[in-house]
RNA sequence: GGGCGGGUGGCGGAACUGGCAGACGCGCUGGACUUAGGAUCCAGUGCCGCAAGGCGUGAGGGUUCGAGUCCCUCCCCGCCCACCA
């Protein structure tokens, strides 16, 4: 055994042995329970960064652990390879996005392999592969048939200089184009969209099932879907027709003193009286040009203009003025609101500014009455009791809302209505590096879907990417010009491509049969492997990706491809890796640390340990050279420990004999079985060590019984680190404690050497999800020739012996009036009287109790005794 | 403004359903071994104090024999959403 710890020489060796053995291929244990561990696949721009190293290290530790627990584990990887950054880079240097992307994938793959991630590489996918995106196109066609895909008029950022649609990210300060700095305006253009709103209720209800998702993610999704229950009511403008408003507070409608339309509202032109039309138009034009944030941001001052028209409140018959204002959003509700200044803060501010009346119609259920409208300092927006509301006066708000909606429906001027914040998902992109949308435009037949047999519509290799003007595909005649599938006459292909969120919405299913050329994936494999058991990724995907992903799964369910509603049981959102200065890593700060050079210096195992030890997965961590040094030293310390205890390797087997020696064929323990049914045959060890009845061996051997206890407690602790919330940091800490304990002991007898050997074997096994290469090496050292053909990665996870985990004596804290004054060691089973006697014998406790009357004694078995004195 | 997280030594972080605050690591201090050590091993390390002891989990109050943990009031930090009628 090499005396020095040299990761450079050992890591590649184990990586190739794992690969040769196919140790990480899914589907090798058909009878075992499956586990699908997935990390969000990377967008391969440039080289790998620490964030990538972190996600995959977290997922890998879990996958390795689960494999050792006997599960059949699917742990795949692929590349989210289509997208804007590659295209933007191409605009700068003229290189083809595909060429660049493929190079980056090669770099990524190499670094991932160097980090020792236990991926099933045979299932690797890349979304830029036509064999992948053809199934995006296939889904498009299926969804078109089902009416889930449709064409609509959508809003887009239009650069007035480049004469093209640009992405949100490309709109920079002051609403200008990132590239040409021309103003960007909002333009209405036709686009393709997914009818995700049809699934709004279902997506909302599904959140209740997701108990193992972080609450903040489900809350964000809930808010994003944004169900609001309210009512629609028509305010009639005599001679011009009704203005339909949406409100969640129909109970306040008797306090409505004006109605407001969004500037884009279709009725604006119609209702404006001729003498005010010029002013109205000027306002609308100004709003159209204004920056979206500036216009509708919360800080923006409320601005509006009177149309001259009046509308009738159907509940009161009262005529109220109709205004147009910046704060009303065309795309929410009906684009028109009834304003109740006494009970809505925005309406209140607007009314104050323009001198509109304020009328109180809700009084707090308890407490002080509100003053009359003019004296009101701010809107009262809570529920209360109605007043001055005709027949509805005296009702509580909630009841009033129900009765008033019913009343509107009965009278035919409105009804209860649910509105959603969620919008349909517009997915057309005027880009090259994406999935071509499989549509052909024919003069006679309009938009004709490409027949399934003609898929994939392949992205032409020759691209004209300038970042300006028309979509790049429009400039490739051999792509554009085709014939109509219906009539065979000349026709043109759709030149738009799909949003790359499409790719990531179903990739987890493609891993199930990545080479399938008849369907997107094998439904039988889906029955085996889905849903994903644990999905690890950044919280920045809490809404968009994770909502699309849930939506797509539902569509696949309807297509009969999958068998459940939700794609993923447990979600883990990992924190970011900041620079050593605590700031986000960035070239600007010069604080960027990348995995490659760190592995050159310390090896993969140290890097992995650092990532897992620094904090629990959800928390942000700061890079720390000192901590990394410390973890490298820890591995060196483990290394030297094994070296120094070689004399224990051949110790007569006390413990480390396996319960079953054929890990590959081993079926996992039945669900709910105690841990000690697998792994080390710990149950019988106590007897072997101490003779019949597991009695404590005499003399200095007690230390070694303590060691054995510590070993088994460490196994327990590390096992728990993988259950529930992942607490790898405390698991690793427990391993450090075990190492420290081993350093303090010098075994002399065979029994002692056997106890040390047991600890070393367990240590190597427990270390292997975290630092797999070093663990593998050390495990083979201690196991000797018996293990020559085996791999620790495929061995069973150690089991602990509950009898050894439970201590037989405990330290009990002794308090006097709640302050710690001493501690006593007593048997676990010691009762109050026994502990009290011990406690009262303690010198320090004695002084504190001297001459005082004990009023009360609180005794918590195994923990503490508290004397309450007068 | 709303939602969700957080605030614990010099630093990263531990602490099960209220029960010995500070596990483990970093840093620091001392010692051993050494030609040497920025290697390694050992010991110490919350603060004040020579000690006895006192004080300590953002601030203030409360419940309790006992509060980092529960309740109330408030302050600060992070992320997400943000005029959603």
PDB file of C-alpha atoms (C1' of nucleotides) in Angstrom, chain A residues 216 219-220 246-248 295-298 300 302 327-329 332 337 346 421 613-614 616 619 626-627 633 637 640 727 729 736-737 740 811 813 821 823 858 860 863-864 866, chain B residues 1-7 11-17 19-21 23-27 39-43 52-55 64-66 78-85:
ATOM      1  CA  UNK A 216     -41.220  27.533  -1.210  1.00  0.00           C
ATOM      2  CA  UNK A 219     -45.894  28.148  -2.966  1.00  0.00           C
ATOM      3  CA  UNK A 220     -44.216  29.876  -5.872  1.00  0.00           C
ATOM      4  CA  UNK A 246     -63.644  41.189 -13.211  1.00  0.00           C
ATOM      5  CA  UNK A 247     -63.540  41.653  -9.464  1.00  0.00           C
ATOM      6  CA  UNK A 248     -62.680  39.536  -6.453  1.00  0.00           C
ATOM      7  CA  UNK A 295     -45.645  51.915 -16.756  1.00  0.00           C
ATOM      8  CA  UNK A 296     -46.884  49.104 -14.603  1.00  0.00           C
ATOM      9  CA  UNK A 297     -44.224  48.827 -11.918  1.00  0.00           C
ATOM     10  CA  UNK A 298     -45.569  49.365  -8.461  1.00  0.00           C
ATOM     11  CA  UNK A 300     -44.990  54.117 -11.043  1.00  0.00           C
ATOM     12  CA  UNK A 302     -50.946  56.347 -11.308  1.00  0.00           C
ATOM     13  CA  UNK A 327     -52.230  50.566 -13.756  1.00  0.00           C
ATOM     14  CA  UNK A 328     -54.878  48.384 -15.349  1.00  0.00           C
ATOM     15  CA  UNK A 329     -53.393  45.375 -17.144  1.00  0.00           C
ATOM     16  CA  UNK A 332     -55.411  40.116 -16.622  1.00  0.00           C
ATOM     17  CA  UNK A 337     -61.918  47.082 -13.471  1.00  0.00           C
ATOM     18  CA  UNK A 346     -54.810  51.625  -5.974  1.00  0.00           C
ATOM     19  CA  UNK A 421     -52.570  34.459 -13.338  1.00  0.00           C
ATOM     20  CA  UNK A 613     -19.363  18.976   3.936  1.00  0.00           C
ATOM     21  CA  UNK A 614     -19.635  22.750   3.595  1.00  0.00           C
ATOM     22  CA  UNK A 616     -26.625  20.966   3.637  1.00  0.00           C
ATOM     23  CA  UNK A 619     -27.875  26.236   1.455  1.00  0.00           C
ATOM     24  CA  UNK A 626      -8.744  26.492   3.697  1.00  0.00           C
ATOM     25  CA  UNK A 627     -11.717  24.145   4.056  1.00  0.00           C
ATOM     26  CA  UNK A 633      -5.978  16.457   4.967  1.00  0.00           C
ATOM     27  CA  UNK A 637      -5.540  11.093   7.619  1.00  0.00           C
ATOM     28  CA  UNK A 640      -2.538   6.906   6.968  1.00  0.00           C
ATOM     29  CA  UNK A 727     -27.593  15.893   5.789  1.00  0.00           C
ATOM     30  CA  UNK A 729     -22.394  17.340   6.279  1.00  0.00           C
ATOM     31  CA  UNK A 736     -14.363  12.236  11.090  1.00  0.00           C
ATOM     32  CA  UNK A 737     -15.236  11.389  14.661  1.00  0.00           C
ATOM     33  CA  UNK A 740     -10.388  10.491  15.474  1.00  0.00           C
ATOM     34  CA  UNK A 811     -24.431  10.832  31.286  1.00  0.00           C
ATOM     35  CA  UNK A 813     -26.975  16.442  33.458  1.00  0.00           C
ATOM     36  CA  UNK A 821     -24.035  22.102  38.251  1.00  0.00           C
ATOM     37  CA  UNK A 823     -23.267  15.435  35.699  1.00  0.00           C
ATOM     38  CA  UNK A 858     -37.649  17.220  37.708  1.00  0.00           C
ATOM     39  CA  UNK A 860     -36.064  13.210  32.621  1.00  0.00           C
ATOM     40  CA  UNK A 863     -31.164  13.037  30.184  1.00  0.00           C
ATOM     41  CA  UNK A 864     -31.341  15.282  33.177  1.00  0.00           C
ATOM     42  CA  UNK A 866     -33.234  19.446  37.900  1.00  0.00           C
TER      43      UNK A 866
ATOM     44  C1'   G B   1     -46.390  45.635  -0.645  1.00  0.00           C
ATOM     45  C1'   G B   2     -46.984  40.006  -0.661  1.00  0.00           C
ATOM     46  C1'   G B   3     -44.839  34.960  -0.180  1.00  0.00           C
ATOM     47  C1'   C B   4     -40.915  31.858   1.465  1.00  0.00           C
ATOM     48  C1'   G B   5     -36.328  31.160   3.870  1.00  0.00           C
ATOM     49  C1'   G B   6     -32.732  32.822   7.447  1.00  0.00           C
ATOM     50  C1'   G B   7     -30.082  35.553  11.837  1.00  0.00           C
ATOM     51  C1'   C B  11     -15.325  31.666  10.067  1.00  0.00           C
ATOM     52  C1'   G B  12     -18.464  27.343   7.699  1.00  0.00           C
ATOM     53  C1'   G B  13     -21.812  24.927  10.441  1.00  0.00           C
ATOM     54  C1'   A B  14     -24.086  21.021  14.767  1.00  0.00           C
ATOM     55  C1'   A B  15     -28.201  20.542  18.349  1.00  0.00           C
ATOM     56  C1'   C B  16     -33.969  14.148  17.711  1.00  0.00           C
ATOM     57  C1'   U B  17     -40.763  15.386  19.272  1.00  0.00           C
ATOM     58  C1'   G B  19     -33.785  18.803  28.375  1.00  0.00           C
ATOM     59  C1'   C B  20     -25.658  19.364  29.076  1.00  0.00           C
ATOM     60  C1'   A B  21     -25.658  25.245  23.224  1.00  0.00           C
ATOM     61  C1'   A B  23     -20.687  18.211  17.284  1.00  0.00           C
ATOM     62  C1'   C B  24     -17.378  18.221  12.967  1.00  0.00           C
ATOM     63  C1'   G B  25     -14.202  21.216  10.085  1.00  0.00           C
ATOM     64  C1'   C B  26     -11.403  25.826   9.250  1.00  0.00           C
ATOM     65  C1'   G B  27      -8.561  29.421  11.793  1.00  0.00           C
ATOM     66  C1'   A B  39       4.243  17.720   6.645  1.00  0.00           C
ATOM     67  C1'   U B  40       2.528  14.703  10.686  1.00  0.00           C
ATOM     68  C1'   C B  41       0.857  13.546  15.748  1.00  0.00           C
ATOM     69  C1'   C B  42      -0.985  15.391  20.626  1.00  0.00           C
ATOM     70  C1'   A B  43      -3.426  19.147  23.634  1.00  0.00           C
ATOM     71  C1'   A B  52     -15.151  30.874  42.555  1.00  0.00           C
ATOM     72  C1'   G B  53     -18.455  32.318  39.423  1.00  0.00           C
ATOM     73  C1'   G B  54     -21.089  35.190  35.903  1.00  0.00           C
ATOM     74  C1'   C B  55     -22.794  36.103  30.803  1.00  0.00           C
ATOM     75  C1'   U B  64     -42.134  26.706  31.566  1.00  0.00           C
ATOM     76  C1'   C B  65     -38.567  23.425  36.749  1.00  0.00           C
ATOM     77  C1'   G B  66     -36.031  24.284  32.053  1.00  0.00           C
ATOM     78  C1'   G B  78     -31.396  36.546   1.376  1.00  0.00           C
ATOM     79  C1'   C B  79     -34.461  34.701  -2.567  1.00  0.00           C
ATOM     80  C1'   C B  80     -38.957  34.818  -5.455  1.00  0.00           C
ATOM     81  C1'   C B  81     -43.278  37.545  -7.060  1.00  0.00           C
ATOM     82  C1'   A B  82     -44.497  42.303  -7.644  1.00  0.00           C
ATOM     83  C1'   C B  83     -50.319  47.825  -9.356  1.00  0.00           C
ATOM     84  C1'   C B  84     -53.499  40.323 -10.482  1.00  0.00           C
ATOM     85  C1'   A B  85     -58.785  44.220  -9.581  1.00  0.00           C
TER      86        A B  85
END
